[in-house]
Amino acid sequence: MDWKERHLIKIPKQGDSSRCENYIGITLLSVPGKVLNRVLLNQMKDAVDAQLRDQQAGFRKDRSCTDHIATRWIIVEQPVEWSPSLYTNSIDY
């Protein structure tokens, strides 16, 4: 297998096998391709991490939703002096 090639393996899930949504795909990469992907990922992580705000927890090492839930709980418990309403929003993938 060439280092740029990959093979997609379809694994059936339960249900009608004639429907695409009843399959899950796994991509098999060559070892040199995996090494290149890891090198690129590490370089990109460092570059992206430097660009993100400290409050950003998604896609970062040693950060989790638990941190944001605790922060939100503290904010909600504090009295809101300038506005009687408080709106919050969370997005988790």
mmCIF file with all atom_site columns, C-alpha atoms in Angstrom:
data_model
loop_
_atom_site.group_PDB
_atom_site.id
_atom_site.type_symbol
_atom_site.label_atom_id
_atom_site.label_alt_id
_atom_site.label_comp_id
_atom_site.label_asym_id
_atom_site.label_entity_id
_atom_site.label_seq_id
_atom_site.pdbx_PDB_ins_code
_atom_site.Cartn_x
_atom_site.Cartn_y
_atom_site.Cartn_z
_atom_site.occupancy
_atom_site.B_iso_or_equiv
_atom_site.pdbx_formal_charge
_atom_site.auth_seq_id
_atom_site.auth_comp_id
_atom_site.auth_asym_id
_atom_site.auth_atom_id
_atom_site.pdbx_PDB_model_num
ATOM 1  C CA . MET A 1 1  ? 0.000   0.000  0.000  1.00 0.00 ? 1  MET A CA 1
ATOM 2  C CA . ASP A 1 2  ? 1.336   3.428  -1.006 1.00 0.00 ? 2  ASP A CA 1
ATOM 3  C CA . TRP A 1 3  ? 1.784   5.901  1.881  1.00 0.00 ? 3  TRP A CA 1
ATOM 4  C CA . LYS A 1 4  ? -0.998  8.102  0.442  1.00 0.00 ? 4  LYS A CA 1
ATOM 5  C CA . GLU A 1 5  ? -3.467  5.252  -0.041 1.00 0.00 ? 5  GLU A CA 1
ATOM 6  C CA . ARG A 1 6  ? -6.135  4.274  2.392  1.00 0.00 ? 6  ARG A CA 1
ATOM 7  C CA . HIS A 1 7  ? -8.710  1.536  2.413  1.00 0.00 ? 7  HIS A CA 1
ATOM 8  C CA . LEU A 1 8  ? -12.266 2.075  3.587  1.00 0.00 ? 8  LEU A CA 1
ATOM 9  C CA . ILE A 1 9  ? -13.761 -0.950 5.304  1.00 0.00 ? 9  ILE A CA 1
ATOM 10 C CA . LYS A 1 10 ? -17.552 -1.016 5.687  1.00 0.00 ? 10 LYS A CA 1
ATOM 11 C CA . ILE A 1 11 ? -18.787 -2.698 8.850  1.00 0.00 ? 11 ILE A CA 1
ATOM 12 C CA . PRO A 1 12 ? -22.509 -3.483 8.955  1.00 0.00 ? 12 PRO A CA 1
ATOM 13 C CA . LYS A 1 13 ? -24.629 -2.368 11.880 1.00 0.00 ? 13 LYS A CA 1
ATOM 14 C CA . GLN A 1 14 ? -27.987 -3.839 12.811 1.00 0.00 ? 14 GLN A CA 1
ATOM 15 C CA . GLY A 1 15 ? -30.798 -3.207 10.388 1.00 0.00 ? 15 GLY A CA 1
ATOM 16 C CA . ASP A 1 16 ? -31.402 -3.339 6.667  1.00 0.00 ? 16 ASP A CA 1
ATOM 17 C CA . SER A 1 17 ? -28.059 -3.954 4.930  1.00 0.00 ? 17 SER A CA 1
ATOM 18 C CA . SER A 1 18 ? -29.296 -2.247 1.760  1.00 0.00 ? 18 SER A CA 1
ATOM 19 C CA . ARG A 1 19 ? -29.309 1.149  3.529  1.00 0.00 ? 19 ARG A CA 1
ATOM 20 C CA . CYS A 1 20 ? -26.092 3.205  3.787  1.00 0.00 ? 20 CYS A CA 1
ATOM 21 C CA . GLU A 1 21 ? -26.847 4.488  7.300  1.00 0.00 ? 21 GLU A CA 1
ATOM 22 C CA . ASN A 1 22 ? -26.640 0.903  8.601  1.00 0.00 ? 22 ASN A CA 1
ATOM 23 C CA . TYR A 1 23 ? -22.893 0.784  8.000  1.00 0.00 ? 23 TYR A CA 1
ATOM 24 C CA . ILE A 1 24 ? -19.957 2.323  9.811  1.00 0.00 ? 24 ILE A CA 1
ATOM 25 C CA . GLY A 1 25 ? -16.727 3.027  7.964  1.00 0.00 ? 25 GLY A CA 1
ATOM 26 C CA . ILE A 1 26 ? -13.193 2.475  9.190  1.00 0.00 ? 26 ILE A CA 1
ATOM 27 C CA . THR A 1 27 ? -10.262 3.843  7.215  1.00 0.00 ? 27 THR A CA 1
ATOM 28 C CA . LEU A 1 28 ? -7.060  1.826  7.224  1.00 0.00 ? 28 LEU A CA 1
ATOM 29 C CA . LEU A 1 29 ? -3.923  3.903  6.608  1.00 0.00 ? 29 LEU A CA 1
ATOM 30 C CA . SER A 1 30 ? -0.408  2.788  5.781  1.00 0.00 ? 30 SER A CA 1
ATOM 31 C CA . VAL A 1 31 ? 2.198   3.095  8.555  1.00 0.00 ? 31 VAL A CA 1
ATOM 32 C CA . PRO A 1 32 ? 4.096   5.922  6.777  1.00 0.00 ? 32 PRO A CA 1
ATOM 33 C CA . GLY A 1 33 ? 0.764   7.693  6.267  1.00 0.00 ? 33 GLY A CA 1
ATOM 34 C CA . LYS A 1 34 ? -0.012  7.374  9.978  1.00 0.00 ? 34 LYS A CA 1
ATOM 35 C CA . VAL A 1 35 ? 3.401   8.810  10.882 1.00 0.00 ? 35 VAL A CA 1
ATOM 36 C CA . LEU A 1 36 ? 2.888   11.773 8.549  1.00 0.00 ? 36 LEU A CA 1
ATOM 37 C CA . ASN A 1 37 ? -0.618  12.347 9.940  1.00 0.00 ? 37 ASN A CA 1
ATOM 38 C CA . ARG A 1 38 ? 0.734   12.359 13.502 1.00 0.00 ? 38 ARG A CA 1
ATOM 39 C CA . VAL A 1 39 ? 3.519   14.820 12.646 1.00 0.00 ? 39 VAL A CA 1
ATOM 40 C CA . LEU A 1 40 ? 1.047   17.152 10.923 1.00 0.00 ? 40 LEU A CA 1
ATOM 41 C CA . LEU A 1 41 ? -1.431  16.836 13.783 1.00 0.00 ? 41 LEU A CA 1
ATOM 42 C CA . ASN A 1 42 ? 1.183   17.751 16.393 1.00 0.00 ? 42 ASN A CA 1
ATOM 43 C CA . GLN A 1 43 ? 2.337   20.762 14.366 1.00 0.00 ? 43 GLN A CA 1
ATOM 44 C CA . MET A 1 44 ? -1.232  21.918 13.817 1.00 0.00 ? 44 MET A CA 1
ATOM 45 C CA . LYS A 1 45 ? -2.169  21.474 17.488 1.00 0.00 ? 45 LYS A CA 1
ATOM 46 C CA . ASP A 1 46 ? 0.646   23.772 18.589 1.00 0.00 ? 46 ASP A CA 1
ATOM 47 C CA . ALA A 1 47 ? -0.264  26.415 16.005 1.00 0.00 ? 47 ALA A CA 1
ATOM 48 C CA . VAL A 1 48 ? -4.000  26.265 16.748 1.00 0.00 ? 48 VAL A CA 1
ATOM 49 C CA . ASP A 1 49 ? -3.510  26.150 20.522 1.00 0.00 ? 49 ASP A CA 1
ATOM 50 C CA . ALA A 1 50 ? -1.581  29.422 20.363 1.00 0.00 ? 50 ALA A CA 1
ATOM 51 C CA . GLN A 1 51 ? -4.528  31.042 18.541 1.00 0.00 ? 51 GLN A CA 1
ATOM 52 C CA . LEU A 1 52 ? -7.301  29.878 20.901 1.00 0.00 ? 52 LEU A CA 1
ATOM 53 C CA . ARG A 1 53 ? -8.561  31.871 23.835 1.00 0.00 ? 53 ARG A CA 1
ATOM 54 C CA . ASP A 1 54 ? -7.853  30.446 27.270 1.00 0.00 ? 54 ASP A CA 1
ATOM 55 C CA . GLN A 1 55 ? -11.592 29.922 27.770 1.00 0.00 ? 55 GLN A CA 1
ATOM 56 C CA . GLN A 1 56 ? -11.757 27.503 24.828 1.00 0.00 ? 56 GLN A CA 1
ATOM 57 C CA . ALA A 1 57 ? -11.846 23.935 26.149 1.00 0.00 ? 57 ALA A CA 1
ATOM 58 C CA . GLY A 1 58 ? -12.901 21.966 23.083 1.00 0.00 ? 58 GLY A CA 1
ATOM 59 C CA . PHE A 1 59 ? -10.219 20.050 21.229 1.00 0.00 ? 59 PHE A CA 1
ATOM 60 C CA . ARG A 1 60 ? -7.607  20.852 23.874 1.00 0.00 ? 60 ARG A CA 1
ATOM 61 C CA . LYS A 1 61 ? -5.590  18.534 26.061 1.00 0.00 ? 61 LYS A CA 1
ATOM 62 C CA . ASP A 1 62 ? -6.506  18.371 29.760 1.00 0.00 ? 62 ASP A CA 1
ATOM 63 C CA . ARG A 1 63 ? -9.702  20.386 29.284 1.00 0.00 ? 63 ARG A CA 1
ATOM 64 C CA . SER A 1 64 ? -13.239 19.085 29.505 1.00 0.00 ? 64 SER A CA 1
ATOM 65 C CA . CYS A 1 65 ? -16.895 20.016 29.644 1.00 0.00 ? 65 CYS A CA 1
ATOM 66 C CA . THR A 1 66 ? -16.726 19.587 33.414 1.00 0.00 ? 66 THR A CA 1
ATOM 67 C CA . ASP A 1 67 ? -14.564 22.710 33.632 1.00 0.00 ? 67 ASP A CA 1
ATOM 68 C CA . HIS A 1 68 ? -17.159 24.733 31.752 1.00 0.00 ? 68 HIS A CA 1
ATOM 69 C CA . ILE A 1 69 ? -20.063 23.309 33.730 1.00 0.00 ? 69 ILE A CA 1
ATOM 70 C CA . ALA A 1 70 ? -18.379 24.373 36.976 1.00 0.00 ? 70 ALA A CA 1
ATOM 71 C CA . THR A 1 71 ? -17.698 27.855 35.583 1.00 0.00 ? 71 THR A CA 1
ATOM 72 C CA . ARG A 1 72 ? -21.273 28.211 34.400 1.00 0.00 ? 72 ARG A CA 1
ATOM 73 C CA . TRP A 1 73 ? -22.599 27.120 37.794 1.00 0.00 ? 73 TRP A CA 1
ATOM 74 C CA . ILE A 1 74 ? -20.552 29.864 39.487 1.00 0.00 ? 74 ILE A CA 1
ATOM 75 C CA . ILE A 1 75 ? -21.837 32.482 37.021 1.00 0.00 ? 75 ILE A CA 1
ATOM 76 C CA . VAL A 1 76 ? -25.475 31.409 37.447 1.00 0.00 ? 76 VAL A CA 1
ATOM 77 C CA . GLU A 1 77 ? -25.243 31.503 41.242 1.00 0.00 ? 77 GLU A CA 1
ATOM 78 C CA . GLN A 1 78 ? -23.907 35.064 41.300 1.00 0.00 ? 78 GLN A CA 1
ATOM 79 C CA . PRO A 1 79 ? -26.483 37.854 41.384 1.00 0.00 ? 79 PRO A CA 1
ATOM 80 C CA . VAL A 1 80 ? -26.881 39.622 38.086 1.00 0.00 ? 80 VAL A CA 1
ATOM 81 C CA . GLU A 1 81 ? -26.653 43.340 38.885 1.00 0.00 ? 81 GLU A CA 1
ATOM 82 C CA . TRP A 1 82 ? -26.978 44.856 35.415 1.00 0.00 ? 82 TRP A CA 1
ATOM 83 C CA . SER A 1 83 ? -29.658 42.586 33.942 1.00 0.00 ? 83 SER A CA 1
ATOM 84 C CA . PRO A 1 84 ? -32.515 40.580 35.446 1.00 0.00 ? 84 PRO A CA 1
ATOM 85 C CA . SER A 1 85 ? -32.205 37.919 32.739 1.00 0.00 ? 85 SER A CA 1
ATOM 86 C CA . LEU A 1 86 ? -29.353 35.527 32.122 1.00 0.00 ? 86 LEU A CA 1
ATOM 87 C CA . TYR A 1 87 ? -29.006 33.495 28.938 1.00 0.00 ? 87 TYR A CA 1
ATOM 88 C CA . THR A 1 88 ? -26.400 30.790 28.445 1.00 0.00 ? 88 THR A CA 1
ATOM 89 C CA . ASN A 1 89 ? -25.558 28.494 25.588 1.00 0.00 ? 89 ASN A CA 1
ATOM 90 C CA . SER A 1 90 ? -23.411 25.378 25.282 1.00 0.00 ? 90 SER A CA 1
ATOM 91 C CA . ILE A 1 91 ? -22.292 23.504 22.227 1.00 0.00 ? 91 ILE A CA 1
ATOM 92 C CA . ASP A 1 92 ? -20.812 20.045 22.628 1.00 0.00 ? 92 ASP A CA 1
ATOM 93 C CA . TYR A 1 93 ? -19.985 17.722 19.762 1.00 0.00 ? 93 TYR A CA 1
#
